[in-house]
Coordinates of C-alpha atoms in Angstrom, one line a residue:
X1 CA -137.2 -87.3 47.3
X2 CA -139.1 -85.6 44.6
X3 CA -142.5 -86.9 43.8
X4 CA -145.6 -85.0 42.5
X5 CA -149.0 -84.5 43.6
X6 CA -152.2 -83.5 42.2
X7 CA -150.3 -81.9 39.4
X8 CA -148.0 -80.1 41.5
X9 CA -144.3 -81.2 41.8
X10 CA -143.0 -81.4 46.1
X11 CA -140.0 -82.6 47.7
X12 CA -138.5 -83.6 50.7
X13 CA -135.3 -82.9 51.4
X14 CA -132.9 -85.0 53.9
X15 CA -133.2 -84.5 57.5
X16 CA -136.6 -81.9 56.9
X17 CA -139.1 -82.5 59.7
X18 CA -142.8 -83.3 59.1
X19 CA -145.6 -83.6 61.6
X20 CA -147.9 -86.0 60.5
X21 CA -151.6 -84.8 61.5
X22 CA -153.8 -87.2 60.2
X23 CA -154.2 -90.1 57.8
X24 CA -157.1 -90.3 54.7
X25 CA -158.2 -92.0 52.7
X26 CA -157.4 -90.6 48.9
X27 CA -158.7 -93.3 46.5
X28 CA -160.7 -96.6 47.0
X29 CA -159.2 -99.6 44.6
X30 CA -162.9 -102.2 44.1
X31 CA -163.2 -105.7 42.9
X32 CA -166.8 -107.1 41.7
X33 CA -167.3 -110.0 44.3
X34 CA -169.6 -112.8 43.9
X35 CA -171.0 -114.5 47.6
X36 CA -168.5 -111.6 49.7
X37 CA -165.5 -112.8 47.4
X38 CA -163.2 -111.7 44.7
X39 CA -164.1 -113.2 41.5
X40 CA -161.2 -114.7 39.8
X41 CA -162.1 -112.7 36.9
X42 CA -162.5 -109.6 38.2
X43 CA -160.4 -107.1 36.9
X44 CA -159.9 -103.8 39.4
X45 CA -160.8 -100.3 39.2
X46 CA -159.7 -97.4 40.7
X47 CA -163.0 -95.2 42.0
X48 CA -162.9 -91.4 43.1
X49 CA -164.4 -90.6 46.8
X50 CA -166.4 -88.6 44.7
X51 CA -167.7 -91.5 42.8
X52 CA -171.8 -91.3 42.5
X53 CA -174.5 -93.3 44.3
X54 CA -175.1 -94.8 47.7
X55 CA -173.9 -97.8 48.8
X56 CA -175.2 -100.3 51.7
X57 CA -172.3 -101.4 53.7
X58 CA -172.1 -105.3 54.0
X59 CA -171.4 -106.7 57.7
X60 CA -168.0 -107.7 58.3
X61 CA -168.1 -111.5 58.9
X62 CA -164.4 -111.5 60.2
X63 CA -165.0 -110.7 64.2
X64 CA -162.8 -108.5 66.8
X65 CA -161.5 -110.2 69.6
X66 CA -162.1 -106.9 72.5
X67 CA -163.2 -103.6 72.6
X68 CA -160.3 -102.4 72.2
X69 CA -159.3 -103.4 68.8
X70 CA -163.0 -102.1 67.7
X71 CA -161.5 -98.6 69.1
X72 CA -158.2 -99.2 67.4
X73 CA -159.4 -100.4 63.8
X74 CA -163.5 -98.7 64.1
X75 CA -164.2 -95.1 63.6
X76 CA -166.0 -93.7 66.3
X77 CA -167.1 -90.1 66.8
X78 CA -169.6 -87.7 67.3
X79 CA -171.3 -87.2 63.8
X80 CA -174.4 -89.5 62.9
X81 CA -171.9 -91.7 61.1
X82 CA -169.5 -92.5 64.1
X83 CA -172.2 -95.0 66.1
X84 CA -171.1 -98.5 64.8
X85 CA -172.9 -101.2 66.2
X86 CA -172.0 -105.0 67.0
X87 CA -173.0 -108.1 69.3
X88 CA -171.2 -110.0 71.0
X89 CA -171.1 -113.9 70.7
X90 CA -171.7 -114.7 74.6
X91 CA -173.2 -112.7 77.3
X92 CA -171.2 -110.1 79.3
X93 CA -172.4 -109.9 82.7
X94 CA -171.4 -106.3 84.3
X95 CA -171.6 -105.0 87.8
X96 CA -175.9 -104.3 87.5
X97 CA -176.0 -105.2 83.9
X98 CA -176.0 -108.5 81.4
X99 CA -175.9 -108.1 77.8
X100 CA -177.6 -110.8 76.4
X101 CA -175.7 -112.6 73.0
X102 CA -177.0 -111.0 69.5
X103 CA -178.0 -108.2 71.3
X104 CA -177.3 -105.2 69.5
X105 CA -174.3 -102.7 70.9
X106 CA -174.7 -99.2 69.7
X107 CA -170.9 -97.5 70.5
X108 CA -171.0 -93.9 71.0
X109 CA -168.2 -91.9 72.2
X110 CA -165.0 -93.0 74.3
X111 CA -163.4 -91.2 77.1
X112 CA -161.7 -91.8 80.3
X113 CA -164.0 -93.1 83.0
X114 CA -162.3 -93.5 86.6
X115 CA -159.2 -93.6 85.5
X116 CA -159.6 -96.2 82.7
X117 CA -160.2 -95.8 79.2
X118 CA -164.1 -97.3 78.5
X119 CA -166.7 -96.9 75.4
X120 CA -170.0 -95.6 76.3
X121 CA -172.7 -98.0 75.0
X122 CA -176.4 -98.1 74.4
X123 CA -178.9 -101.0 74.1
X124 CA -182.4 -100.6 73.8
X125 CA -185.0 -103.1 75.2
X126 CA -189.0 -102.6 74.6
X127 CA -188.2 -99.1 73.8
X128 CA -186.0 -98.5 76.3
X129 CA -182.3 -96.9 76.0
X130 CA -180.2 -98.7 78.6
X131 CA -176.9 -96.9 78.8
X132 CA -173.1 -98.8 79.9
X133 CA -169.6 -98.4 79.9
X134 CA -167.7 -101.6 78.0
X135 CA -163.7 -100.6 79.2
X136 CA -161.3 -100.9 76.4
X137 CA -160.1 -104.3 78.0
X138 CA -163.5 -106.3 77.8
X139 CA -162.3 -109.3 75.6
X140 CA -164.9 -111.4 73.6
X141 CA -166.0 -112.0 69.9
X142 CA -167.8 -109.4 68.9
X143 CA -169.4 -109.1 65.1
X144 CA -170.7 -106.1 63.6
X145 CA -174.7 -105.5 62.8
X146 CA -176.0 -105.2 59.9
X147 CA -176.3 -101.5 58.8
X148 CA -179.4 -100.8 56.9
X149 CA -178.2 -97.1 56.7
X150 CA -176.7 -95.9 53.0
X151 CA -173.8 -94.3 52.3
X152 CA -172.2 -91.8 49.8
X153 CA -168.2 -94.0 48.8
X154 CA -166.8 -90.6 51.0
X155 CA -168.8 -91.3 53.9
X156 CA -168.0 -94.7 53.7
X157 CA -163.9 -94.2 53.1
X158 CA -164.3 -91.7 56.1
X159 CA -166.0 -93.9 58.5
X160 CA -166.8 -97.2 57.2
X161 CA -163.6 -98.9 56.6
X162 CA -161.9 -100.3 59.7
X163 CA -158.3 -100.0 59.5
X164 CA -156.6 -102.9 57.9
X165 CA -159.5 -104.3 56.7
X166 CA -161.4 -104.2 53.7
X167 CA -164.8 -103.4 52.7
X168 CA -167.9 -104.8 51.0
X169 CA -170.8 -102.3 49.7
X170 CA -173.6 -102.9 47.4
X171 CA -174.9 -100.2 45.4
X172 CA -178.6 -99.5 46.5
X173 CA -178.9 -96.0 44.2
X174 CA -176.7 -95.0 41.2
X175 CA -178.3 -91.6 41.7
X176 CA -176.6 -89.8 38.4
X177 CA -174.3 -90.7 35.5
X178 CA -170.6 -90.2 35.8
X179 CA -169.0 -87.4 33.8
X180 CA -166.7 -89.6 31.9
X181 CA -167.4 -93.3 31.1
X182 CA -168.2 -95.3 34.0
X183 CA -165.2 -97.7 35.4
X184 CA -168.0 -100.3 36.5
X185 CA -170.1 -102.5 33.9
X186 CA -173.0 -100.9 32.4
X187 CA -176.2 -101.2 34.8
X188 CA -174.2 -103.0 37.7
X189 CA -176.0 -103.5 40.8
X190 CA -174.2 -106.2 42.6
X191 CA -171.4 -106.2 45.7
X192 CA -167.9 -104.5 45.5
X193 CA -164.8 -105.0 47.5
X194 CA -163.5 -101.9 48.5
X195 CA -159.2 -101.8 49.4
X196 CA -158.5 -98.5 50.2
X197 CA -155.5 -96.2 49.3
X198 CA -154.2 -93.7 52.4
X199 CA -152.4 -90.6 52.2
X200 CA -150.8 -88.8 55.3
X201 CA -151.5 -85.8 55.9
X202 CA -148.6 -83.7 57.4
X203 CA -147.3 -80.1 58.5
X204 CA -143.6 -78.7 57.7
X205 CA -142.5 -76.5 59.8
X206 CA -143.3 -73.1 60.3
X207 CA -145.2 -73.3 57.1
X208 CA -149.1 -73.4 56.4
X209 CA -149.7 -75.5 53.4
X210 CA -151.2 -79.1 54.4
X211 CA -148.5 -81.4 52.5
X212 CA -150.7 -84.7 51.0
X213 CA -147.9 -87.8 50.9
X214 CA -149.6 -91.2 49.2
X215 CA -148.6 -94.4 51.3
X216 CA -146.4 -95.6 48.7
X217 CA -144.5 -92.6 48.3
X218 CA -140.7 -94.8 48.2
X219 CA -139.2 -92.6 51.4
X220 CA -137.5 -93.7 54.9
X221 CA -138.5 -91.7 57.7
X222 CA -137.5 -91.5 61.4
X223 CA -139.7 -91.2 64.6
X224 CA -138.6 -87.8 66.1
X225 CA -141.3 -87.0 68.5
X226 CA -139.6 -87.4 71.9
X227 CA -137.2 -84.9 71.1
X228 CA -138.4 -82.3 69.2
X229 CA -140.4 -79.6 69.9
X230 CA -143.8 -79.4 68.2
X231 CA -145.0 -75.9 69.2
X232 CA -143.4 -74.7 65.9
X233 CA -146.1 -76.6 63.7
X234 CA -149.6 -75.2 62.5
X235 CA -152.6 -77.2 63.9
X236 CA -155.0 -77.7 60.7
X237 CA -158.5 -78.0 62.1
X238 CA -161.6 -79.2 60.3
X239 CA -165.3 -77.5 61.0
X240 CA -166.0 -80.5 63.0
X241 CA -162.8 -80.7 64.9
X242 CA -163.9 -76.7 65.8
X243 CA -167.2 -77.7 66.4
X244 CA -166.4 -80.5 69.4
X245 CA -165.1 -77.2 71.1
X246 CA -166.6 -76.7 74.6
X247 CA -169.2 -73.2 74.5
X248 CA -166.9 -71.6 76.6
X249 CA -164.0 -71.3 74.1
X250 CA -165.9 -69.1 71.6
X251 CA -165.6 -66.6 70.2
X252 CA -162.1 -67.4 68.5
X253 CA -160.2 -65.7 65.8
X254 CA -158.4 -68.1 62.7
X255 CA -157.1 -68.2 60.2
X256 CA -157.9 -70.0 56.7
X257 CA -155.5 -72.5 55.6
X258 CA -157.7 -74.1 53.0
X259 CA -161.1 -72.3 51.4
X260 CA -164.1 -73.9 50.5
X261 CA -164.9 -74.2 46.7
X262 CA -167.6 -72.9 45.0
X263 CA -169.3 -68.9 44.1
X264 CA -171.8 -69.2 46.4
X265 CA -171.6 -66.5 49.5
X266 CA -170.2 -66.4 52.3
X267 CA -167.7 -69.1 50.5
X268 CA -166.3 -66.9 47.7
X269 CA -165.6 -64.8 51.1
X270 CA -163.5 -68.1 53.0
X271 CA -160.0 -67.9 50.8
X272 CA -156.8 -69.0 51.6
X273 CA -155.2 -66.7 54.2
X274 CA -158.4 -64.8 55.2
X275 CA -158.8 -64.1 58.8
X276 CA -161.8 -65.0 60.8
X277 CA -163.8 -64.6 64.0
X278 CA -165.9 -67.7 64.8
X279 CA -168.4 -66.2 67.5
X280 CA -170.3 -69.6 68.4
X281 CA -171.5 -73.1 67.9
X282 CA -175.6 -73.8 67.4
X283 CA -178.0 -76.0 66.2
X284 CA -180.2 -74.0 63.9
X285 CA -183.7 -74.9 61.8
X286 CA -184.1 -74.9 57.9
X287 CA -186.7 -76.1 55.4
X288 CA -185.7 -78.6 52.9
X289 CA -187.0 -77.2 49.4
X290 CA -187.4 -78.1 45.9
X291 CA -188.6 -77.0 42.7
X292 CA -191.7 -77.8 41.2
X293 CA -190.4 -78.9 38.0
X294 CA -191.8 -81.7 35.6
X295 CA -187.7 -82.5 34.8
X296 CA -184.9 -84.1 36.6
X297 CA -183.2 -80.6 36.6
X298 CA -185.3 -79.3 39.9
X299 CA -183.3 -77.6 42.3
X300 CA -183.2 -78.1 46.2
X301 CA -182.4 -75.5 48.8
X302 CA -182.0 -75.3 52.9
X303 CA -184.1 -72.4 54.1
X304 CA -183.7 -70.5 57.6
X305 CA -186.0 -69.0 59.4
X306 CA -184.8 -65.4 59.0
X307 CA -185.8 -66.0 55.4
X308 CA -188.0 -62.2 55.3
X309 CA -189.3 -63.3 51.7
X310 CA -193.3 -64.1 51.5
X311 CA -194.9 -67.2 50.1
X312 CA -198.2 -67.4 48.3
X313 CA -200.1 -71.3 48.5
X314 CA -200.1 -73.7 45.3
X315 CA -202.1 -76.4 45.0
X316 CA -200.8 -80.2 45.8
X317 CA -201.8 -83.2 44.5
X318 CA -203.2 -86.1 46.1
X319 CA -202.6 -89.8 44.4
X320 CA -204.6 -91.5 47.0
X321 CA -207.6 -90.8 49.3
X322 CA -205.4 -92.0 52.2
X323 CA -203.0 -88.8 50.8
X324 CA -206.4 -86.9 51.5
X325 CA -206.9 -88.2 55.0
X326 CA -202.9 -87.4 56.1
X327 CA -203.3 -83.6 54.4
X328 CA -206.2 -82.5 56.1
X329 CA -206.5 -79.9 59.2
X330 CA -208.7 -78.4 61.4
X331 CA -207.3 -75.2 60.0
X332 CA -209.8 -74.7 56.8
X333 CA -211.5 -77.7 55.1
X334 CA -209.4 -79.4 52.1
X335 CA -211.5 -78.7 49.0
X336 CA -209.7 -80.6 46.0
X337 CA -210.8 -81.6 42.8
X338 CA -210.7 -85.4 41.0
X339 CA -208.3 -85.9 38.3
X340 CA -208.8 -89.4 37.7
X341 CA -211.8 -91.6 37.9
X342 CA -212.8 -94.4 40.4
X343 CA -215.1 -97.0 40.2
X344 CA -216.3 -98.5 43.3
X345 CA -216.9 -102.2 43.2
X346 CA -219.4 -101.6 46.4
X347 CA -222.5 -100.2 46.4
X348 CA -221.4 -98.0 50.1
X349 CA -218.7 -96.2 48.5
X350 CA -219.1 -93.5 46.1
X351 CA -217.9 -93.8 42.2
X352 CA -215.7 -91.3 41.6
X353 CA -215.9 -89.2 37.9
X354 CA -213.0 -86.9 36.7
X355 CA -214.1 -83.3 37.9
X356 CA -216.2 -84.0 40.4
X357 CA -215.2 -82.0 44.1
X358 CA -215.1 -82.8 47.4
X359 CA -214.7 -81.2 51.1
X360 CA -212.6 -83.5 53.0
X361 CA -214.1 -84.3 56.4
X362 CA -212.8 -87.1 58.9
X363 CA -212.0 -90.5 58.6
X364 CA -213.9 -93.3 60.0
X365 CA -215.0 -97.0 59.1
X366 CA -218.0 -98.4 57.2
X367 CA -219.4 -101.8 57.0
X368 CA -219.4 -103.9 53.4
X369 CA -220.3 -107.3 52.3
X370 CA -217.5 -108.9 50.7
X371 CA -218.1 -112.3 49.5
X372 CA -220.8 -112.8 51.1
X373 CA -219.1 -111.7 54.8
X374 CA -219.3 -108.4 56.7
X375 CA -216.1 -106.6 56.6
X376 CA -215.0 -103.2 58.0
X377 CA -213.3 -100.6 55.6
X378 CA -211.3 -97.8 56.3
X379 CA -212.9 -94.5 54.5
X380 CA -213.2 -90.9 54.2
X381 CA -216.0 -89.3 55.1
X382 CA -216.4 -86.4 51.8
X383 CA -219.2 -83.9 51.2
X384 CA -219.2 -83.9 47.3
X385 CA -219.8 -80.4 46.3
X386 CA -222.7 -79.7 43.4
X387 CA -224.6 -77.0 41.8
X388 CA -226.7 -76.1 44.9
X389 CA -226.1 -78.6 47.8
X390 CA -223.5 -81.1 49.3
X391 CA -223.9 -84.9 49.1
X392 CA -222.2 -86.9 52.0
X393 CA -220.5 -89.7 50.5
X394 CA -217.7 -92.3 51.1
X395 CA -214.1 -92.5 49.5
X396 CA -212.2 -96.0 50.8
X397 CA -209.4 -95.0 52.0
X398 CA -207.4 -97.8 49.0
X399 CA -208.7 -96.2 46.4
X400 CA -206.3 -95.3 43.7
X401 CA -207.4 -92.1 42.0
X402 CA -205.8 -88.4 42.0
X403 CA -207.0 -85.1 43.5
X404 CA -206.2 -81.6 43.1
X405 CA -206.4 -79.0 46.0
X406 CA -208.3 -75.9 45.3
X407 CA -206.9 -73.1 47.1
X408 CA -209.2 -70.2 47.8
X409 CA -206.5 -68.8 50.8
X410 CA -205.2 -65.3 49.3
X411 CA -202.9 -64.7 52.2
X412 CA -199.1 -64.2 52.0
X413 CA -197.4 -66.0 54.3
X414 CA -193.2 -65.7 56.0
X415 CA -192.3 -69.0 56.0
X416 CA -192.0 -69.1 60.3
X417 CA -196.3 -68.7 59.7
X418 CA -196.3 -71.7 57.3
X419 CA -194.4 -73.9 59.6
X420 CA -196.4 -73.3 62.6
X421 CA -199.7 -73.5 61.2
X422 CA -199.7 -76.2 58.3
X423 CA -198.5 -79.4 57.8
X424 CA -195.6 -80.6 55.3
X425 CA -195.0 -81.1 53.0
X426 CA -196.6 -77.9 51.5
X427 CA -196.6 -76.0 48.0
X428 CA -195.9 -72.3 47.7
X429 CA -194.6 -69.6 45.2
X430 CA -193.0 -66.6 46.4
X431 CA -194.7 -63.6 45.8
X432 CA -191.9 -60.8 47.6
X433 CA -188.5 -61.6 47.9
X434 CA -186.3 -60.8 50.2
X435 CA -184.6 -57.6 49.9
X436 CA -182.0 -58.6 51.8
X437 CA -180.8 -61.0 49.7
X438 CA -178.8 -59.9 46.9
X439 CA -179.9 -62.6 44.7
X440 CA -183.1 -63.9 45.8
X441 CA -183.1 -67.6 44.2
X442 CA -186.5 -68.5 45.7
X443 CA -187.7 -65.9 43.5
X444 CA -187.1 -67.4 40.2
X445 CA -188.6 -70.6 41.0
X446 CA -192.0 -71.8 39.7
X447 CA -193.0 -73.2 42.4
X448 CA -191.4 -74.9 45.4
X449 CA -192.5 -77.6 47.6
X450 CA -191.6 -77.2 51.7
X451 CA -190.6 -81.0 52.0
X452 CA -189.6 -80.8 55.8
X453 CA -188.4 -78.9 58.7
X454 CA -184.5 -80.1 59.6
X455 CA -182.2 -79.1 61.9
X456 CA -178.3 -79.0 61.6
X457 CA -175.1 -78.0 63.0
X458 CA -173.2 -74.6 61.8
X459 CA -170.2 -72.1 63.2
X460 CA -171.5 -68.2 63.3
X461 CA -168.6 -66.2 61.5
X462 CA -167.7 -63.2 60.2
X463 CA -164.3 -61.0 58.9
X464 CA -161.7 -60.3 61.5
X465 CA -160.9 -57.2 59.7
X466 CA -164.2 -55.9 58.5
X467 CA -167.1 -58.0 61.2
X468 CA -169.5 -55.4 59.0
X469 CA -171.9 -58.6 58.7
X470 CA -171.9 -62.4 60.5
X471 CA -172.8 -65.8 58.1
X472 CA -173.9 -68.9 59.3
X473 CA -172.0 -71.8 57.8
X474 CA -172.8 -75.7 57.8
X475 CA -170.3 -77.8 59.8
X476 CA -171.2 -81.0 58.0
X477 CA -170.9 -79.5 53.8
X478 CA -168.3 -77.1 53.7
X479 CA -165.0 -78.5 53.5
X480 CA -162.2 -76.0 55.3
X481 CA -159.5 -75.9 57.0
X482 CA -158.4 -73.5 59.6
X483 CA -155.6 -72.6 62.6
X484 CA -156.6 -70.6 65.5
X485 CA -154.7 -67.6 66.5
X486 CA -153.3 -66.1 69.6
X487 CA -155.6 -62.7 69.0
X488 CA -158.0 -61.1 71.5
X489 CA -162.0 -60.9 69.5
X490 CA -162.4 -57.6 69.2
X491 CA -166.3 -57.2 69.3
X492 CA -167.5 -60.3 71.3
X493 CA -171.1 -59.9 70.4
X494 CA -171.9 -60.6 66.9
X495 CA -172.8 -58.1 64.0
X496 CA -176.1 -59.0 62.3
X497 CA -176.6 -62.2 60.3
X498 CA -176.8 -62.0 57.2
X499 CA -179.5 -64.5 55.8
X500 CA -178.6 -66.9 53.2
X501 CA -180.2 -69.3 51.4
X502 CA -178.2 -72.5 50.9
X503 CA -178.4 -74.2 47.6
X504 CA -177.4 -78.0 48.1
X505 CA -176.7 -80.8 45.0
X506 CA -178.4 -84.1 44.2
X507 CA -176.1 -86.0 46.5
X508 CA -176.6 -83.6 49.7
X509 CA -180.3 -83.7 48.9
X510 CA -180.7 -87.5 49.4
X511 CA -178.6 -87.1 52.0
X512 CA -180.7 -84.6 54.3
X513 CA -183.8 -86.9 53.2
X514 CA -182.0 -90.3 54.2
X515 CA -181.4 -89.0 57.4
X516 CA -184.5 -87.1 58.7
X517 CA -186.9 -89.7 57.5
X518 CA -184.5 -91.5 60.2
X519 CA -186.0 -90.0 63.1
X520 CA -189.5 -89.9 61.5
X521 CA -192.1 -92.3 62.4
X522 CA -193.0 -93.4 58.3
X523 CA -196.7 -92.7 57.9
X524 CA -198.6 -96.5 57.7
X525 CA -198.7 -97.5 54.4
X526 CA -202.4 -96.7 52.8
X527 CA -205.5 -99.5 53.9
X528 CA -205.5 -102.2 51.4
X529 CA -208.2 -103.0 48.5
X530 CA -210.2 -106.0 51.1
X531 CA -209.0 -109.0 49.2

């Protein structure tokens, strides 16, 4: 059978052996639904994984009948993505446990527990985690939650689509235009059904390529398994397949089977072929950066710590007096300057003019007559700063105006210092760059803002033939594939790590953002105007 793919014309003779490693997802085929159904109308469109925007995923009404057909048809895994959650119609009643009906399941990982295959579970009651083992014969009705999470169309065609079952998103963000003209109708924000379109993933023998056959390739095959020996096939692994390795299996020498795109170093270093030595698995810090740009063309970048550039303060700007209130620190007073004026409607709180400055000093509450009642206001208590003197006066904490900071800090700081002693997020400009770097990108920035402090996954590596220099690469955004080899390390411990600054898209952006304002408390929204 002849048959061509991406460009490239394959074939498979008679009789040739395959091992099939894995099946994916290549293409998602989407009807516009009205009310979670196809409309009669609807014509469908074929959409890329790559496809912009972020999609909500809508609950599957259709239940599953036991736990084990959620583990047979679900994706679960160890990523921040492989935690689906359901309830189940009735109570289960376990040996020193009930889960009451509706109450949400969160599934996390399954493994072999006594002897029998279970899921481990988590519910949480008044803040409390309760953790359980459901085994993989519990039978029930069991619905998915809904997901309030959003998702990229690859995120969701890698872990969002239960086998054998379709899938209905709505678009929440269109994020940016498609290249070429859109295949959806101009300014749609409604509900598609998503039917997706496999390809299998397989191995021929003795060779390295990864051979990508669609689902409706016209070809018999024969199961094989039981009598033939595997040990001759390559085993492709992914970063995260290499990254659910125990510690104690590092370091470990592979080899590339697929690079990464893109110019960037180390990935112009990971081509096909190249030999590696992956030393160890970590979780390391960065800071989530972007430029201070006027335009949608700004620029974002992941930081480490090892970063031996310095930083110089710019000011940041305050919309609200609440803003104010959440900026300030025992550190220095916050001396900022009005941009926009504010009149006050009473007679307790101060009338703001454009140019006027303050020195921020603590919040606290004042007493007003509203209407003819006494009411308590949250305010900030402000020296305002003239010729010769300070006048104390009140800003409520709803007003709407705009502030300034004025910096009078000269120092340079390493961006370790800024983290530890101010708050984000936090304007800088660098004022040395790293030397190290070949291409210092921070450098030609304006300005940046620090936006947050996140943490993520990444593999220490460097070249098996030259280790002159060890990278850190992210598990989670560099798509590779490797096979490990049969070869002793050489050096065991490391040679220095090179620092890099990571420059990440639109996309990856509101990706980081989506996901550690997950584990962040929001800050209470700002004390309204007393009505």
């Amino acid at each position: 059978s002849i048959y061509e793919m991406f460009g490239h014309e394959c074939s498979l003779s008679t009789e040739e052996v395959i091992k099939v490693i894995g099946f994916k997802i290549n293409k998602l085929i989407a009807s516009i639904c009205e009310n979670n159904e196809v409309s009669e109308f609807s014509a469908k469109v074929e959409l890329p994984l790559n496809f912009p925007g972020l999609y909500k995923v809508v609950a599957d009404k259709a239940p599953y009948v036991s736990i084990e057909e959620i583990v047979r048809k679900v994706s679960i895994g160890p990523t921040r993505f492989g935690h689906p959650c359901f309830y189940s119609a009735k109570d289960i009643k376990l040996a020193n446990f009930t889960i009451k009906h509706d109450e949400k399941i969160t599934f996390n990982s399954v493994e072999e527990v006594h002897g029998t295959m279970a899921v481990n579970c988590v519910v949480v009651r008044n803040n409390q985690s309760h953790s359980f083992t459901l085994p993989l014969s519990q039978e029930g009705e069991f619905y998915e939650c809904e997901d309030d999470q959003i998702y990229t169309l690859k995120e969701i065609a890698e872990w969002k689509i239960p086998k054998c079952r379709n899938r209905i998103v709505k678009l929440s963000n269109a994020l940016h235009m498609w290249e070429s003209s859109s295949p959806l109708p101009e300014n749609f924000d409604g509900c598609l059904i998503l039917m997706p379109v496999y390809e299998v993933q397989a191995v021929m023998k003795s060779q390295k390529d990864i051979v990508r056959i669609l689902s409706d390739l016209d070809v018999e095959v024969k199961d094989v398994t039981d009598c033939y020996d595997i040990s001759s096939f390559l085993q492709p692994l992914s970063l995260e397949d290499i990254f659910e390795r125990t510690s104690k299996e590092f370091p470990m020498v592979a080899e590339i089977i697929e690079g990464p795109s893109g110019s960037q170093k180390p990935y112009n270093l990971l081509s096909t072929g190249k030999e590696i030595v992956i030393y160890k698995k970590y979780q390391a810090a960065r800071v989530l950066a972007s430029e201070m740009r006027s335009d949608s063309s700004k620029r974002h970048y992941l930081i480490p710590m090892s970063y031996k550039g310095k930083f110089k303060r710019r000011p940041r700007e305050f919309p609200t007096a609440y803003d104010l209130e959440i900026a300030k620190s025992e550190k220095e007073h916050l001396h900022v300057v009005a941009t926009k004026a504010f009149t006050s409607p009473h007679k307790e709180f101060f009338s703001v003019s454009v140019g006027d400055q303050f020195l921020v000093q603590q919040s606290q509450t004042s007493e007003v007559l509203y209407e003819g009642r006494k009411k308590l206001i949250d305010v900030l208590a402000c020296e305002q700063i003239l010729s010769d003197s300070y006048k104390k006066v009140l800003l409520p904490m709803y007003m709407e105006g705009g502030f300034v900071e004025v910096i009078h800090d000269k120092k340079q700081y390493y961006l370790s210092e800024i983290c530890k002693e101010f708050r984000l997020p936090f304007n800088v400009k660098v004022s040395v760059r790293d030397l190290s770097i070949e291409k210092d990108v921070l450098a030609a920035a304006p300005g940046l803002q620090f936006e947050e402090e996140i943490t993520d996954s990444y593999l220490l590596i460097s070249s098996a033939s030259s280790p002159v220099e060890s990278w850190e690469i992210p598990v989670y955004r560099l798509n590779m594939l490797v096979h490990l080899l049969s070869k002793d390390v050489q050096t065991v411990v490391p040679p220095a790590t090179r620092t890099t600054v990571e420059e990440v898209s639109e996309e990856e952006y509101c990706m980081l953002r989506r996901y550690e304002n997950l584990t962040l408390r929001p800050p209470p929204r700002p004390p309204k105007k007393p009505t």
